């Protein structure tokens, strides 16, 4: 058992409680929260971490990364989605070759140093499997499927199943194999339906890209625009497989993370109980001229979380860089209020989206706890904002109660 004392504990419950000068007793899970001296008296054998001037909170959850693209620095074209996706296709084998096991391991470490304890990795090729399995982080490993040409659907499925089975061999408390459908424009309904049947069987959330660009919206709604010419490269006479709502319907009744949704203007199409939106603010800014309507999303009651996306459309996997960018992009919110919303989305909400019992400092939850350097504040309600503005790295973390630094 361990006891951790902190100046401030951000509980990250729905009320966003901030505890002052309290301590947490935990093993793999959180056992008690209370007075430091009393906990020591009652549990004299516990290992003690007295971080009297620090801030403790649940580790961040980054539900959307593409570690296989970690070698990208300036190779891919930013500014326009279509130019970008073409540059991805042109450079993906080279970038994938350069994404060595060491590079991917370093990038996971970089994320963890910024307080991330759970990573949702979207795996396209499987080169990220070993570093993810060996990592100390909690990993949700989303094997991704795509393919539009009828002729190759069986081959696409076989390739996907091969990767899924390989990842399933490593399933453990820390490593969760899962599945992902790439997007409505890139995935044939026959593949998407097979995958959703599978997700129902393995009872684990699906991740999917949705409404990331103006081109995608135009394509789904009017079968026209830049995507039409582009998709002709992959299959003759392309037609949209879905409307916006028929695509969402595919995932009705089970946990699905819809990543981006920048061009969603009707959040009522989502299933409030099971669907969530993953917001990748920097990535969206790099690839288009619009950002997610966070106010409308919050008003709709649909859960949301914060992702960095991969280095294919970002310049940093440091989670604080992403949070700071969110503070700057979403000028429609009061700053201190937004800081709280962002921290909640990155912990409690993300845990609910992924169905993992962490993301909150409460009795019974997994002890995934990050500790950050403290600072002076007049009022404890300023802690969320200063934490995001001032912090670059965690001092140390516990994942499932185990110390990581
Ligand atoms: Zn993505």
Short mmCIF file of N, CA and C in Angstrom, two decimals, residues 57-199:
data_model
loop_
_atom_site.label_atom_id
_atom_site.label_comp_id
_atom_site.label_asym_id
_atom_site.label_seq_id
_atom_site.Cartn_x
_atom_site.Cartn_y
_atom_site.Cartn_z
N UNK A 57 -3.43 14.49 -9.45
CA UNK A 57 -4.71 14.33 -10.18
C UNK A 57 -4.66 13.02 -10.97
N UNK A 58 -5.78 12.57 -11.53
CA UNK A 58 -5.72 11.35 -12.33
C UNK A 58 -4.79 11.57 -13.53
N UNK A 59 -4.07 10.53 -13.94
CA UNK A 59 -3.24 10.64 -15.14
C UNK A 59 -4.14 11.02 -16.33
N UNK A 60 -3.56 11.73 -17.28
CA UNK A 60 -4.31 12.06 -18.49
C UNK A 60 -4.54 10.81 -19.33
N UNK A 61 -5.60 10.88 -20.11
CA UNK A 61 -5.93 9.82 -21.06
C UNK A 61 -5.91 10.44 -22.45
N UNK A 62 -5.02 9.98 -23.29
CA UNK A 62 -4.95 10.49 -24.66
C UNK A 62 -5.52 9.40 -25.58
N UNK A 63 -6.78 9.51 -25.96
CA UNK A 63 -7.43 8.38 -26.63
C UNK A 63 -7.15 8.27 -28.13
N UNK A 64 -6.35 9.20 -28.68
CA UNK A 64 -6.16 9.15 -30.14
C UNK A 64 -4.75 9.57 -30.55
N UNK A 65 -3.91 8.57 -30.86
CA UNK A 65 -2.57 8.85 -31.40
C UNK A 65 -2.33 7.93 -32.60
N UNK A 66 -1.34 8.29 -33.40
CA UNK A 66 -0.90 7.43 -34.52
C UNK A 66 0.62 7.34 -34.41
N UNK A 67 1.09 6.46 -33.52
CA UNK A 67 2.53 6.40 -33.27
C UNK A 67 3.32 5.94 -34.49
N UNK A 68 2.66 5.25 -35.40
CA UNK A 68 3.38 4.76 -36.60
C UNK A 68 3.83 5.92 -37.50
N UNK A 69 3.28 7.10 -37.27
CA UNK A 69 3.69 8.27 -38.07
C UNK A 69 4.64 9.18 -37.29
N UNK A 70 5.27 8.63 -36.25
CA UNK A 70 6.11 9.44 -35.37
C UNK A 70 7.34 10.03 -36.06
N UNK A 71 7.73 9.48 -37.22
CA UNK A 71 8.94 9.98 -37.89
C UNK A 71 8.66 11.27 -38.66
N UNK A 72 7.38 11.62 -38.81
CA UNK A 72 7.11 12.84 -39.59
C UNK A 72 7.58 14.08 -38.85
N UNK A 73 8.34 14.91 -39.59
CA UNK A 73 8.67 16.22 -39.04
C UNK A 73 8.09 17.28 -39.98
N UNK A 74 8.67 17.36 -41.20
CA UNK A 74 8.17 18.38 -42.14
C UNK A 74 7.79 17.76 -43.48
N UNK A 75 7.72 16.45 -43.51
CA UNK A 75 7.46 15.75 -44.77
C UNK A 75 6.01 15.92 -45.26
N UNK A 76 5.06 15.86 -44.35
CA UNK A 76 3.65 15.91 -44.75
C UNK A 76 3.19 17.37 -44.91
N UNK A 77 2.24 17.56 -45.83
CA UNK A 77 1.79 18.92 -46.16
C UNK A 77 0.63 19.32 -45.25
N UNK A 78 0.78 20.42 -44.53
CA UNK A 78 -0.28 20.93 -43.66
C UNK A 78 -1.03 22.07 -44.37
N UNK A 79 -2.22 22.38 -43.91
CA UNK A 79 -2.97 23.53 -44.43
C UNK A 79 -4.23 23.15 -45.18
N UNK A 80 -4.24 21.97 -45.80
CA UNK A 80 -5.41 21.55 -46.58
C UNK A 80 -5.53 20.03 -46.48
N UNK A 81 -6.71 19.55 -46.11
CA UNK A 81 -6.86 18.12 -45.83
C UNK A 81 -6.50 17.24 -47.03
N UNK A 82 -6.95 17.65 -48.22
CA UNK A 82 -6.73 16.82 -49.41
C UNK A 82 -5.24 16.74 -49.77
N UNK A 83 -4.58 17.89 -49.69
CA UNK A 83 -3.13 17.90 -49.95
C UNK A 83 -2.42 17.04 -48.91
N UNK A 84 -2.88 17.14 -47.67
CA UNK A 84 -2.26 16.38 -46.58
C UNK A 84 -2.43 14.88 -46.79
N UNK A 85 -3.67 14.45 -47.08
CA UNK A 85 -3.93 13.01 -47.18
C UNK A 85 -3.16 12.43 -48.38
N UNK A 86 -3.03 13.22 -49.45
CA UNK A 86 -2.20 12.76 -50.57
C UNK A 86 -0.75 12.59 -50.15
N UNK A 87 -0.26 13.54 -49.35
CA UNK A 87 1.14 13.45 -48.91
C UNK A 87 1.31 12.27 -47.95
N UNK A 88 0.26 11.91 -47.20
CA UNK A 88 0.34 10.74 -46.31
C UNK A 88 0.50 9.48 -47.15
N UNK A 89 -0.34 9.37 -48.19
CA UNK A 89 -0.30 8.16 -49.03
C UNK A 89 1.06 8.04 -49.72
N UNK A 90 1.55 9.17 -50.19
CA UNK A 90 2.85 9.18 -50.88
C UNK A 90 4.01 8.79 -49.95
N UNK A 91 3.93 9.19 -48.69
CA UNK A 91 5.08 9.01 -47.79
C UNK A 91 4.91 7.93 -46.73
N UNK A 92 3.74 7.23 -46.74
CA UNK A 92 3.47 6.37 -45.57
C UNK A 92 4.44 5.20 -45.42
N UNK A 93 4.87 4.59 -46.56
CA UNK A 93 5.80 3.46 -46.37
C UNK A 93 7.13 3.95 -45.82
N UNK A 94 7.60 5.08 -46.36
CA UNK A 94 8.88 5.61 -45.88
C UNK A 94 8.79 6.00 -44.40
N UNK A 95 7.70 6.68 -44.04
CA UNK A 95 7.55 7.11 -42.64
C UNK A 95 7.41 5.91 -41.71
N UNK A 96 6.69 4.88 -42.20
CA UNK A 96 6.50 3.69 -41.38
C UNK A 96 7.84 2.97 -41.15
N UNK A 97 8.67 2.94 -42.20
CA UNK A 97 10.01 2.32 -42.04
C UNK A 97 10.86 3.08 -41.04
N UNK A 98 10.73 4.42 -41.08
CA UNK A 98 11.55 5.25 -40.17
C UNK A 98 11.03 5.20 -38.73
N UNK A 99 9.77 4.76 -38.57
CA UNK A 99 9.21 4.69 -37.20
C UNK A 99 9.74 3.43 -36.53
N UNK A 100 10.98 3.50 -36.09
CA UNK A 100 11.62 2.34 -35.46
C UNK A 100 10.99 2.09 -34.09
N UNK A 101 11.25 0.89 -33.57
CA UNK A 101 10.75 0.55 -32.23
C UNK A 101 11.24 1.58 -31.21
N UNK A 102 12.50 2.02 -31.39
CA UNK A 102 13.07 2.98 -30.44
C UNK A 102 12.33 4.32 -30.52
N UNK A 103 12.08 4.76 -31.75
CA UNK A 103 11.40 6.05 -31.92
C UNK A 103 10.00 6.00 -31.28
N UNK A 104 9.27 4.91 -31.54
CA UNK A 104 7.92 4.80 -30.98
C UNK A 104 7.97 4.75 -29.45
N UNK A 105 8.93 3.98 -28.93
CA UNK A 105 9.11 3.92 -27.47
C UNK A 105 9.40 5.31 -26.90
N UNK A 106 10.28 6.06 -27.58
CA UNK A 106 10.60 7.42 -27.11
C UNK A 106 9.36 8.32 -27.11
N UNK A 107 8.52 8.15 -28.11
CA UNK A 107 7.32 9.00 -28.21
C UNK A 107 6.30 8.64 -27.11
N UNK A 108 6.22 7.34 -26.81
CA UNK A 108 5.33 6.94 -25.70
C UNK A 108 5.85 7.58 -24.41
N UNK A 109 7.18 7.50 -24.21
CA UNK A 109 7.79 8.08 -23.01
C UNK A 109 7.52 9.59 -22.94
N UNK A 110 7.63 10.26 -24.10
CA UNK A 110 7.38 11.71 -24.14
C UNK A 110 5.95 12.02 -23.67
N UNK A 111 5.00 11.21 -24.15
CA UNK A 111 3.61 11.41 -23.74
C UNK A 111 3.48 11.19 -22.23
N UNK A 112 4.10 10.09 -21.75
CA UNK A 112 3.98 9.75 -20.33
C UNK A 112 4.61 10.83 -19.45
N UNK A 113 5.73 11.38 -19.91
CA UNK A 113 6.37 12.46 -19.13
C UNK A 113 5.43 13.64 -18.93
N UNK A 114 4.50 13.82 -19.86
CA UNK A 114 3.56 14.94 -19.72
C UNK A 114 2.31 14.54 -18.93
N UNK A 115 2.37 13.39 -18.27
CA UNK A 115 1.27 13.00 -17.36
C UNK A 115 0.24 12.06 -17.96
N UNK A 116 0.51 11.54 -19.17
CA UNK A 116 -0.45 10.62 -19.80
C UNK A 116 -0.21 9.20 -19.27
N UNK A 117 -1.28 8.59 -18.75
CA UNK A 117 -1.15 7.22 -18.23
C UNK A 117 -1.86 6.20 -19.11
N UNK A 118 -2.83 6.67 -19.91
CA UNK A 118 -3.56 5.78 -20.83
C UNK A 118 -3.48 6.35 -22.24
N UNK A 119 -3.14 5.47 -23.19
CA UNK A 119 -3.00 5.91 -24.58
C UNK A 119 -3.91 5.06 -25.47
N UNK A 120 -4.70 5.73 -26.31
CA UNK A 120 -5.47 5.02 -27.33
C UNK A 120 -4.70 5.12 -28.63
N UNK A 121 -4.09 4.01 -29.03
CA UNK A 121 -3.24 4.03 -30.22
C UNK A 121 -4.00 3.46 -31.42
N UNK A 122 -4.10 4.25 -32.49
CA UNK A 122 -4.75 3.78 -33.71
C UNK A 122 -3.66 3.13 -34.56
N UNK A 123 -3.76 1.81 -34.71
CA UNK A 123 -2.69 1.09 -35.40
C UNK A 123 -3.11 0.71 -36.82
N UNK A 124 -2.37 1.22 -37.80
CA UNK A 124 -2.71 0.91 -39.20
C UNK A 124 -1.95 -0.29 -39.72
N UNK A 125 -0.70 -0.47 -39.26
CA UNK A 125 0.15 -1.51 -39.85
C UNK A 125 0.60 -2.58 -38.85
N UNK A 126 0.64 -2.23 -37.57
CA UNK A 126 1.09 -3.18 -36.56
C UNK A 126 2.54 -2.99 -36.14
N UNK A 127 3.24 -2.01 -36.74
CA UNK A 127 4.64 -1.82 -36.34
C UNK A 127 4.77 -1.23 -34.93
N UNK A 128 3.67 -0.72 -34.42
CA UNK A 128 3.66 -0.12 -33.08
C UNK A 128 3.34 -1.15 -31.98
N UNK A 129 3.08 -2.41 -32.38
CA UNK A 129 2.61 -3.40 -31.40
C UNK A 129 3.61 -3.63 -30.26
N UNK A 130 4.85 -3.95 -30.62
CA UNK A 130 5.81 -4.32 -29.58
C UNK A 130 6.07 -3.18 -28.58
N UNK A 131 6.38 -1.97 -29.06
CA UNK A 131 6.58 -0.89 -28.08
C UNK A 131 5.35 -0.63 -27.22
N UNK A 132 4.16 -0.81 -27.79
CA UNK A 132 2.94 -0.60 -26.99
C UNK A 132 2.80 -1.68 -25.92
N UNK A 133 3.07 -2.94 -26.31
CA UNK A 133 2.95 -4.05 -25.36
C UNK A 133 3.96 -3.87 -24.22
N UNK A 134 5.18 -3.44 -24.57
CA UNK A 134 6.23 -3.32 -23.54
C UNK A 134 6.09 -2.06 -22.68
N UNK A 135 5.24 -1.14 -23.11
CA UNK A 135 5.14 0.14 -22.42
C UNK A 135 4.55 -0.01 -21.01
N UNK A 136 4.93 0.93 -20.13
CA UNK A 136 4.36 0.93 -18.77
C UNK A 136 3.00 1.60 -18.76
N UNK A 137 2.64 2.23 -19.87
CA UNK A 137 1.33 2.92 -19.92
C UNK A 137 0.22 1.91 -20.12
N UNK A 138 -1.00 2.34 -19.79
CA UNK A 138 -2.18 1.55 -20.13
C UNK A 138 -2.45 1.85 -21.60
N UNK A 139 -2.56 0.80 -22.42
CA UNK A 139 -2.73 1.03 -23.87
C UNK A 139 -4.04 0.41 -24.34
N UNK A 140 -4.82 1.20 -25.07
CA UNK A 140 -5.95 0.63 -25.82
C UNK A 140 -5.48 0.62 -27.27
N UNK A 141 -5.37 -0.58 -27.81
CA UNK A 141 -4.72 -0.74 -29.11
C UNK A 141 -5.79 -0.95 -30.18
N UNK A 142 -6.12 0.13 -30.89
CA UNK A 142 -7.21 0.08 -31.88
C UNK A 142 -6.65 -0.38 -33.25
N UNK A 143 -6.90 -1.65 -33.59
CA UNK A 143 -6.51 -2.13 -34.92
C UNK A 143 -7.46 -1.52 -35.94
N UNK A 144 -6.91 -0.81 -36.90
CA UNK A 144 -7.76 -0.07 -37.82
C UNK A 144 -8.00 -0.82 -39.14
N UNK A 145 -9.22 -0.69 -39.65
CA UNK A 145 -9.53 -1.30 -40.96
C UNK A 145 -10.00 -0.21 -41.92
N UNK A 146 -9.66 -0.36 -43.19
CA UNK A 146 -10.22 0.48 -44.24
C UNK A 146 -10.17 -0.27 -45.56
N UNK A 147 -10.83 0.24 -46.60
CA UNK A 147 -10.87 -0.38 -47.92
C UNK A 147 -12.19 -0.09 -48.58
N UNK A 148 -12.13 0.33 -49.85
CA UNK A 148 -13.38 0.69 -50.54
C UNK A 148 -13.62 -0.19 -51.77
N UNK A 149 -12.56 -0.77 -52.32
CA UNK A 149 -12.68 -1.53 -53.56
C UNK A 149 -13.19 -2.95 -53.27
N UNK A 150 -14.36 -3.28 -53.84
CA UNK A 150 -14.99 -4.59 -53.63
C UNK A 150 -14.01 -5.75 -53.86
N UNK A 151 -13.16 -5.58 -54.86
CA UNK A 151 -12.23 -6.66 -55.25
C UNK A 151 -11.26 -7.04 -54.12
N UNK A 152 -10.94 -6.06 -53.28
CA UNK A 152 -9.91 -6.31 -52.26
C UNK A 152 -10.46 -6.46 -50.83
N UNK A 153 -11.79 -6.50 -50.69
CA UNK A 153 -12.34 -6.50 -49.32
C UNK A 153 -11.91 -7.71 -48.50
N UNK A 154 -11.86 -8.89 -49.16
CA UNK A 154 -11.44 -10.10 -48.43
C UNK A 154 -9.99 -9.97 -47.96
N UNK A 155 -9.17 -9.41 -48.85
CA UNK A 155 -7.75 -9.24 -48.49
C UNK A 155 -7.62 -8.21 -47.36
N UNK A 156 -8.41 -7.13 -47.43
CA UNK A 156 -8.39 -6.11 -46.36
C UNK A 156 -8.77 -6.74 -45.02
N UNK A 157 -9.81 -7.58 -45.08
CA UNK A 157 -10.30 -8.23 -43.84
C UNK A 157 -9.26 -9.18 -43.28
N UNK A 158 -8.64 -9.96 -44.16
CA UNK A 158 -7.63 -10.93 -43.71
C UNK A 158 -6.45 -10.21 -43.05
N UNK A 159 -6.02 -9.11 -43.67
CA UNK A 159 -4.91 -8.34 -43.11
C UNK A 159 -5.28 -7.79 -41.73
N UNK A 160 -6.48 -7.24 -41.64
CA UNK A 160 -6.96 -6.68 -40.37
C UNK A 160 -7.04 -7.77 -39.29
N UNK A 161 -7.63 -8.93 -39.64
CA UNK A 161 -7.79 -9.99 -38.65
C UNK A 161 -6.44 -10.52 -38.18
N UNK A 162 -5.49 -10.59 -39.12
CA UNK A 162 -4.13 -11.02 -38.77
C UNK A 162 -3.54 -10.11 -37.69
N UNK A 163 -3.70 -8.80 -37.91
CA UNK A 163 -3.15 -7.84 -36.93
C UNK A 163 -3.93 -7.92 -35.61
N UNK A 164 -5.26 -8.03 -35.72
CA UNK A 164 -6.06 -8.08 -34.49
C UNK A 164 -5.66 -9.28 -33.62
N UNK A 165 -5.56 -10.47 -34.29
CA UNK A 165 -5.25 -11.69 -33.53
C UNK A 165 -3.89 -11.58 -32.85
N UNK A 166 -2.92 -11.02 -33.58
CA UNK A 166 -1.58 -10.85 -33.00
C UNK A 166 -1.65 -9.97 -31.75
N UNK A 167 -2.43 -8.89 -31.83
CA UNK A 167 -2.51 -7.99 -30.67
C UNK A 167 -3.28 -8.67 -29.53
N UNK A 168 -4.29 -9.48 -29.88
CA UNK A 168 -5.11 -10.13 -28.84
C UNK A 168 -4.28 -11.12 -28.01
N UNK A 169 -3.19 -11.64 -28.60
CA UNK A 169 -2.31 -12.56 -27.84
C UNK A 169 -1.69 -11.86 -26.63
N UNK A 170 -1.60 -10.53 -26.69
CA UNK A 170 -0.93 -9.79 -25.61
C UNK A 170 -1.91 -9.14 -24.63
N UNK A 171 -3.20 -9.47 -24.78
CA UNK A 171 -4.21 -8.83 -23.92
C UNK A 171 -3.84 -9.00 -22.44
N UNK A 172 -3.93 -7.92 -21.69
CA UNK A 172 -3.63 -7.96 -20.25
C UNK A 172 -4.37 -6.80 -19.60
N UNK A 173 -4.16 -6.64 -18.29
CA UNK A 173 -4.79 -5.52 -17.59
C UNK A 173 -4.38 -4.19 -18.21
N UNK A 174 -3.11 -4.12 -18.65
CA UNK A 174 -2.57 -2.87 -19.17
C UNK A 174 -2.71 -2.72 -20.69
N UNK A 175 -2.88 -3.84 -21.39
CA UNK A 175 -2.90 -3.78 -22.85
C UNK A 175 -4.23 -4.32 -23.36
N UNK A 176 -5.04 -3.45 -23.94
CA UNK A 176 -6.39 -3.82 -24.34
C UNK A 176 -6.51 -3.78 -25.86
N UNK A 177 -6.62 -4.94 -26.51
CA UNK A 177 -6.79 -4.93 -27.96
C UNK A 177 -8.21 -4.48 -28.32
N UNK A 178 -8.33 -3.65 -29.35
CA UNK A 178 -9.64 -3.14 -29.77
C UNK A 178 -9.63 -2.92 -31.27
N UNK A 179 -10.72 -2.37 -31.80
CA UNK A 179 -10.83 -2.21 -33.25
C UNK A 179 -11.24 -0.79 -33.62
N UNK A 180 -10.92 -0.43 -34.87
CA UNK A 180 -11.21 0.91 -35.35
C UNK A 180 -11.60 0.88 -36.83
N UNK A 181 -12.63 1.65 -37.16
CA UNK A 181 -13.03 1.81 -38.56
C UNK A 181 -12.44 3.15 -39.01
N UNK A 182 -11.71 3.18 -40.13
CA UNK A 182 -11.01 4.41 -40.48
C UNK A 182 -11.95 5.60 -40.64
N UNK A 183 -12.90 5.53 -41.59
CA UNK A 183 -13.81 6.67 -41.80
C UNK A 183 -14.93 6.28 -42.75
N UNK A 184 -15.99 7.11 -42.85
CA UNK A 184 -17.09 6.78 -43.76
C UNK A 184 -16.67 6.82 -45.24
N UNK A 185 -15.67 7.64 -45.58
CA UNK A 185 -15.29 7.72 -46.99
C UNK A 185 -14.31 6.64 -47.41
N UNK A 186 -13.70 5.97 -46.42
CA UNK A 186 -12.63 5.03 -46.77
C UNK A 186 -12.96 3.58 -46.41
N UNK A 187 -14.15 3.34 -45.83
CA UNK A 187 -14.44 1.98 -45.37
C UNK A 187 -15.78 1.48 -45.93
N UNK A 188 -15.71 0.42 -46.70
CA UNK A 188 -16.89 -0.18 -47.32
C UNK A 188 -17.83 -0.71 -46.23
N UNK A 189 -19.15 -0.56 -46.42
CA UNK A 189 -20.09 -1.02 -45.39
C UNK A 189 -19.92 -2.50 -45.03
N UNK A 190 -19.49 -3.33 -46.01
CA UNK A 190 -19.31 -4.75 -45.68
C UNK A 190 -18.23 -4.92 -44.61
N UNK A 191 -17.16 -4.13 -44.72
CA UNK A 191 -16.09 -4.21 -43.71
C UNK A 191 -16.57 -3.59 -42.39
N UNK A 192 -17.21 -2.44 -42.50
CA UNK A 192 -17.64 -1.73 -41.28
C UNK A 192 -18.62 -2.61 -40.49
N UNK A 193 -19.54 -3.27 -41.19
CA UNK A 193 -20.52 -4.10 -40.49
C UNK A 193 -19.86 -5.29 -39.79
N UNK A 194 -18.89 -5.91 -40.49
CA UNK A 194 -18.19 -7.04 -39.87
C UNK A 194 -17.47 -6.59 -38.59
N UNK A 195 -16.85 -5.41 -38.67
CA UNK A 195 -16.12 -4.90 -37.50
C UNK A 195 -17.06 -4.58 -36.34
N UNK A 196 -18.22 -4.00 -36.66
CA UNK A 196 -19.14 -3.67 -35.56
C UNK A 196 -19.69 -4.95 -34.92
N UNK A 197 -19.88 -5.98 -35.72
CA UNK A 197 -20.32 -7.27 -35.13
C UNK A 197 -19.25 -7.78 -34.15
N UNK A 198 -18.01 -7.61 -34.57
CA UNK A 198 -16.89 -8.07 -33.75
C UNK A 198 -16.80 -7.26 -32.44
N UNK A 199 -16.98 -5.94 -32.56
CA UNK A 199 -16.91 -5.08 -31.37
C UNK A 199 -17.98 -5.47 -30.36
#
